[in-house]
Each structure stands twice: as C-alpha cells, then as structure tokens.
Tab-separated table of C-alpha atoms in Angstrom:
chain	number	residue	atom	x	y	z
A	1	ASP	CA	-35.748	37.823	9.476
A	2	SER	CA	-32.140	37.547	8.286
A	3	GLY	CA	-31.836	33.827	8.979
A	4	VAL	CA	-29.110	34.386	11.564
A	5	THR	CA	-30.051	33.296	15.061
A	6	GLN	CA	-28.493	34.318	18.333
A	7	THR	CA	-29.072	33.083	21.857
A	8	PRO	CA	-29.768	34.234	24.428
A	9	LYS	CA	-31.558	37.488	23.642
A	10	HIS	CA	-30.836	38.959	27.032
A	11	LEU	CA	-28.235	38.121	29.641
A	12	ILE	CA	-27.741	39.690	33.034
A	13	THR	CA	-24.706	38.677	35.028
A	14	ALA	CA	-22.314	39.954	37.651
A	15	THR	CA	-18.806	41.324	37.334
A	16	GLY	CA	-16.124	38.685	37.232
A	17	GLN	CA	-18.394	36.078	35.675
A	18	ARG	CA	-18.072	34.278	32.353
A	19	VAL	CA	-20.753	33.964	29.681
A	20	THR	CA	-21.110	32.308	26.295
A	21	LEU	CA	-23.054	33.793	23.419
A	22	ARG	CA	-24.159	31.561	20.591
A	23	CYS	CA	-24.751	32.241	16.919
A	24	SER	CA	-26.068	30.131	14.058
A	25	PRO	CA	-25.347	31.590	10.624
A	26	ARG	CA	-27.660	31.577	7.623
A	27	SER	CA	-27.806	28.267	5.832
A	28	GLY	CA	-24.840	28.026	3.481
A	29	ASP	CA	-22.893	30.970	4.918
A	30	LEU	CA	-19.339	30.088	5.851
A	31	SER	CA	-18.271	33.304	7.550
A	32	VAL	CA	-19.312	34.472	10.977
A	33	TYR	CA	-18.510	37.891	12.401
A	34	TRP	CA	-18.883	39.158	15.949
A	35	TYR	CA	-19.502	42.796	16.821
A	36	GLN	CA	-19.912	44.765	20.019
A	37	GLN	CA	-22.117	47.844	20.153
A	38	SER	CA	-22.195	49.887	23.330
A	39	LEU	CA	-24.951	52.406	24.040
A	40	ASP	CA	-24.995	55.102	21.380
A	41	GLN	CA	-21.773	53.758	19.930
A	42	GLY	CA	-20.873	52.473	16.536
A	43	LEU	CA	-20.072	48.916	15.657
A	44	GLN	CA	-16.831	47.521	16.984
A	45	PHE	CA	-15.660	44.539	14.977
A	46	LEU	CA	-14.369	41.796	17.243
A	47	ILE	CA	-13.486	38.737	15.180
A	48	GLN	CA	-14.293	36.788	12.034
A	49	TYR	CA	-14.294	33.061	11.401
A	50	TYR	CA	-14.435	31.414	8.028
A	51	ASN	CA	-15.278	27.732	7.776
A	52	GLY	CA	-13.912	27.013	11.229
A	53	GLU	CA	-10.744	29.097	10.979
A	54	GLU	CA	-10.058	32.526	12.410
A	55	ARG	CA	-9.772	34.940	9.481
A	56	ALA	CA	-9.615	38.438	10.934
A	57	LYS	CA	-9.297	40.001	14.346
A	58	GLY	CA	-10.474	43.399	15.390
A	59	ASN	CA	-10.637	45.100	18.764
A	60	ILE	CA	-11.185	41.952	20.745
A	61	LEU	CA	-10.019	41.931	24.349
A	62	GLU	CA	-7.856	39.090	25.622
A	63	ARG	CA	-10.672	38.222	28.045
A	64	PHE	CA	-12.841	37.422	25.031
A	65	SER	CA	-12.492	34.432	22.751
A	66	ALA	CA	-14.517	32.822	20.015
A	67	GLN	CA	-14.666	29.696	17.941
A	68	GLN	CA	-16.576	28.283	15.025
A	69	PHE	CA	-17.597	24.668	15.101
A	70	PRO	CA	-17.778	22.096	12.266
A	71	ASP	CA	-21.509	22.720	11.909
A	72	LEU	CA	-20.561	26.419	11.409
A	73	HIS	CA	-22.268	27.757	14.496
A	74	SER	CA	-20.100	30.049	16.557
A	75	GLU	CA	-19.688	30.940	20.193
A	76	LEU	CA	-18.272	34.073	21.765
A	77	ASN	CA	-16.906	33.608	25.269
A	78	LEU	CA	-16.586	36.610	27.544
A	79	SER	CA	-14.765	36.139	30.825
A	80	SER	CA	-13.843	38.212	33.892
A	81	LEU	CA	-16.688	40.481	32.948
A	82	GLU	CA	-16.540	44.163	33.754
A	83	LEU	CA	-19.265	46.788	33.855
A	84	GLY	CA	-17.927	48.227	30.606
A	85	ASP	CA	-18.652	44.978	28.796
A	86	SER	CA	-22.361	45.737	28.957
A	87	ALA	CA	-23.404	46.074	25.331
A	88	LEU	CA	-25.285	44.592	22.431
A	89	TYR	CA	-23.359	41.776	20.824
A	90	PHE	CA	-24.199	41.028	17.235
A	91	CYS	CA	-23.325	38.078	15.118
A	92	ALA	CA	-23.417	38.371	11.339
A	93	SER	CA	-22.830	35.881	8.565
A	94	SER	CA	-21.933	36.072	4.912
A	95	PRO	CA	-21.198	33.608	2.128
A	96	SER	CA	-17.600	34.845	1.640
A	97	GLY	CA	-16.903	32.393	-1.090
A	98	GLN	CA	-14.478	33.249	-3.867
A	99	GLY	CA	-15.872	36.092	-5.923
A	100	ALA	CA	-18.757	36.644	-3.550
A	101	TYR	CA	-19.313	40.041	-2.120
A	102	HIS	CA	-19.388	40.297	1.587
A	103	GLU	CA	-22.822	41.554	2.438
A	104	GLN	CA	-23.343	40.624	6.036
A	105	TYR	CA	-26.615	39.454	7.503
A	106	PHE	CA	-27.068	40.332	11.128
A	107	GLY	CA	-28.683	38.374	13.906
A	108	PRO	CA	-31.033	39.992	16.420
A	109	GLY	CA	-28.261	40.466	18.947
A	110	THR	CA	-27.659	39.514	22.564
A	111	ARG	CA	-28.032	42.290	25.104
A	112	LEU	CA	-25.521	41.733	27.887
A	113	THR	CA	-25.886	43.602	31.142
A	114	VAL	CA	-23.092	43.295	33.705
A	115	THR	CA	-24.045	44.429	37.207
B	1	GLU	CA	-5.854	50.552	5.320
B	2	LEU	CA	-9.424	51.406	4.462
B	3	LYS	CA	-11.105	54.093	6.538
B	4	VAL	CA	-14.739	55.088	6.179
B	5	GLU	CA	-16.125	58.431	7.269
B	6	GLN	CA	-19.745	59.435	7.354
B	7	ASN	CA	-21.194	62.857	7.675
B	8	PRO	CA	-23.150	64.222	9.234
B	9	LEU	CA	-23.152	62.031	12.329
B	10	PHE	CA	-26.435	63.475	13.479
B	11	LEU	CA	-29.240	64.903	11.416
B	12	SER	CA	-32.572	66.269	12.530
B	13	MET	CA	-34.958	67.193	9.772
B	14	GLN	CA	-38.579	67.925	9.079
B	15	GLU	CA	-40.912	65.588	7.296
B	16	GLY	CA	-41.188	66.318	3.609
B	17	LYS	CA	-37.642	67.625	3.236
B	18	ASN	CA	-34.811	66.138	1.200
B	19	TYR	CA	-31.359	65.429	2.521
B	20	THR	CA	-28.172	63.513	1.767
B	21	ILE	CA	-25.828	61.469	3.937
B	22	TYR	CA	-22.251	61.249	2.704
B	23	CYS	CA	-19.851	58.349	3.010
B	24	ASN	CA	-16.205	58.944	2.122
B	25	TYR	CA	-13.620	56.205	2.087
B	26	SER	CA	-9.864	56.379	2.017
B	27	THR	CA	-8.654	53.672	-0.351
B	28	THR	CA	-10.074	51.477	-3.029
B	29	SER	CA	-13.188	49.617	-2.045
B	30	ASP	CA	-14.852	47.577	-4.740
B	31	ARG	CA	-18.194	47.669	-3.045
B	32	LEU	CA	-20.101	49.878	-0.702
B	33	TYR	CA	-22.863	48.841	1.647
B	34	TRP	CA	-25.614	50.758	3.406
B	35	TYR	CA	-27.377	49.466	6.485
B	36	ARG	CA	-30.170	50.738	8.685
B	37	GLN	CA	-30.489	50.235	12.431
B	38	ASP	CA	-33.542	51.093	14.506
B	39	PRO	CA	-32.890	51.851	18.206
B	40	GLY	CA	-32.069	48.704	20.142
B	41	LYS	CA	-32.547	46.563	17.049
B	42	SER	CA	-30.364	44.717	14.605
B	43	LEU	CA	-28.860	46.002	11.379
B	44	GLU	CA	-30.732	45.598	8.140
B	45	SER	CA	-29.039	45.673	4.763
B	46	LEU	CA	-30.408	48.415	2.516
B	47	PHE	CA	-28.155	48.566	-0.518
B	48	VAL	CA	-25.089	46.902	-1.963
B	49	LEU	CA	-23.353	49.065	-4.567
B	50	LEU	CA	-21.094	46.954	-6.732
B	51	SER	CA	-19.509	49.269	-9.252
B	52	ASN	CA	-18.709	52.828	-10.174
B	53	GLY	CA	-21.815	54.763	-11.082
B	54	ALA	CA	-24.128	52.274	-9.400
B	55	VAL	CA	-27.425	53.750	-8.273
B	56	LYS	CA	-30.055	51.901	-6.325
B	57	GLN	CA	-33.415	53.100	-5.094
B	58	GLU	CA	-35.903	51.748	-2.610
B	59	GLY	CA	-38.864	53.923	-1.825
B	60	ARG	CA	-37.671	57.310	-0.592
B	61	LEU	CA	-34.029	56.189	-0.317
B	62	MET	CA	-31.523	56.311	-3.138
B	63	ALA	CA	-27.881	55.300	-2.881
B	64	SER	CA	-25.100	55.973	-5.346
B	65	LEU	CA	-21.421	55.186	-5.669
B	66	ASP	CA	-18.591	57.178	-7.250
B	67	THR	CA	-15.433	55.086	-6.929
B	68	LYS	CA	-13.234	57.766	-8.480
B	69	ALA	CA	-14.251	60.281	-5.843
B	70	ARG	CA	-14.352	57.510	-3.202
B	71	LEU	CA	-17.782	58.713	-2.240
B	72	SER	CA	-21.165	57.165	-1.723
B	73	THR	CA	-24.323	59.073	-0.946
B	74	LEU	CA	-27.643	58.088	0.578
B	75	HIS	CA	-30.329	60.520	-0.496
B	76	ILE	CA	-33.622	60.810	1.316
B	77	THR	CA	-36.532	62.249	-0.615
B	78	ALA	CA	-39.567	63.779	1.104
B	79	ALA	CA	-38.615	62.290	4.453
B	80	VAL	CA	-41.217	60.593	6.625
B	81	HIS	CA	-41.034	59.804	10.324
B	82	ASP	CA	-40.628	56.037	9.656
B	83	LEU	CA	-37.199	56.700	8.183
B	84	SER	CA	-35.866	57.797	11.566
B	85	ALA	CA	-32.990	55.424	12.307
B	86	THR	CA	-29.217	55.219	12.302
B	87	TYR	CA	-27.694	54.614	8.879
B	88	PHE	CA	-24.302	52.995	8.454
B	89	CYS	CA	-22.136	52.713	5.378
B	90	ALA	CA	-19.345	50.166	5.061
B	91	GLY	CA	-16.617	49.319	2.573
B	92	ASP	CA	-14.920	46.027	1.704
B	93	SER	CA	-11.415	45.247	2.917
B	94	ASN	CA	-9.770	41.869	3.267
B	95	TYR	CA	-12.926	39.829	3.655
B	96	GLN	CA	-14.442	42.121	6.239
B	97	LEU	CA	-16.491	45.282	6.240
B	98	ILE	CA	-15.039	48.530	7.507
B	99	TRP	CA	-17.813	50.585	9.043
B	100	GLY	CA	-18.545	54.267	9.218
B	101	ALA	CA	-19.574	55.701	12.583
B	102	GLY	CA	-23.215	55.913	11.571
B	103	THR	CA	-25.583	58.809	10.953
B	104	LYS	CA	-28.407	59.180	13.439
B	105	LEU	CA	-31.372	60.538	11.546
B	106	ILE	CA	-34.363	62.024	13.355
B	107	ILE	CA	-37.326	63.089	11.277
B	108	LYS	CA	-39.804	65.330	13.002
B	109	PRO	CA	-43.458	65.606	11.995
C-alpha cells in the first residue's frame, strides 16, 4: 500500500458525459501527478500540481482539467467523454520539496470505461 | 529535453535464465528510477539510483546507473515466473519523471 488513495476504483459511463476522479496523496506529499494508461500502452503524463499550483503539463486534452485543493487532495475532471478516453487513470504523489528526489508513489488507479 | 528509451520492449524468457533490460536517456538526469507494474495493477517503485556507479539489489533484481554513458540496467538473475511484469525506467526532469515505454517481461516455466 503506497498511501495514495484514489476513488472510484471503477467507473462506467456513456459518451458525452463528465466524470470526476479523486486522489488523496500520501501524508506530507505536496505534489500530485495524473497519468493516463490505455490498454497495453505506456504511461502518458497529464498534469502535475504542487501545493495547490499547476507545475507541469503533459499531454492533457482541453476536455480534461484538474485542480489541487488546500487539503492537497486532487481531482481530475474529464468531460465530453469519448470511447478513446477509456483507460486506467493513475494518481501519484511525491514530496517534491527542495533537494528531495522525485520518487513517485502511485495510487491503485481508476479504471474508466466509456460506452 | 530528456528522452528515455528502454530496450527490449518485450522479452520472453525461460525460468532460470539471466537477462538485462537497458534504459538509455538523452540528457543529464541526476537520478534514475525503476518501477514494476503487474497487469491491470498500479506501479510499484523498485529502485531509486541517485548517483553515478550506484548499484542496488533486491532479490533476483539488480539495478545500476552509469551517468557518463547515460545508461541504467536492470539485471534479472535466475528468473522465476513471479517476476513476469512490465518494468519501467524513468529519469528526472524539471520536477517530473520522464518515462520509458516499458519492457514487458514474460517468464515461462
């Protein structure tokens, strides 16, 4: 158990809908990362937040958005869903303080199925 | 811009054999990370290599880092079926990890 929690574990929804995925980082970790992993694909980095601020952006679609709240939990919002958005979505956290190395601890993931 | 390349991307081997997965990276990366992922599961951190010449071992897995050659290796000794998984390496760049494509390892009895 990495200490990172994600809800829900599974989500089935229809095209055109909007969903919200939630992540709670490990205690004390300030950075949260979101990744998408499609079937048999590698990890696609979506976005990183550090202490409430967006720090880095990867291949995140405009239909997707995220935020990190004052209590450091994060939410990833996916809207106008398409079949191709079906994937595993991982959240990871790391300390990311000055001088810290950036080992990331991954949550169990949310499996999103768009029908 | 840091780029990370793993090879091979797919490896099928027999139990009891030794093999090495290679991770090359394009520019300076102070640290190198190895992760394991079982099918449909999350990623688990295996090793964090912090400096040139670093070597870490856990059971039948050994990872090393050569920053001059920009190369890290993950060596599997006397493979067993339980090591079947996908292995990812990643380098540090601007507060985020840059990931290799992953090596899918299948170990046959």
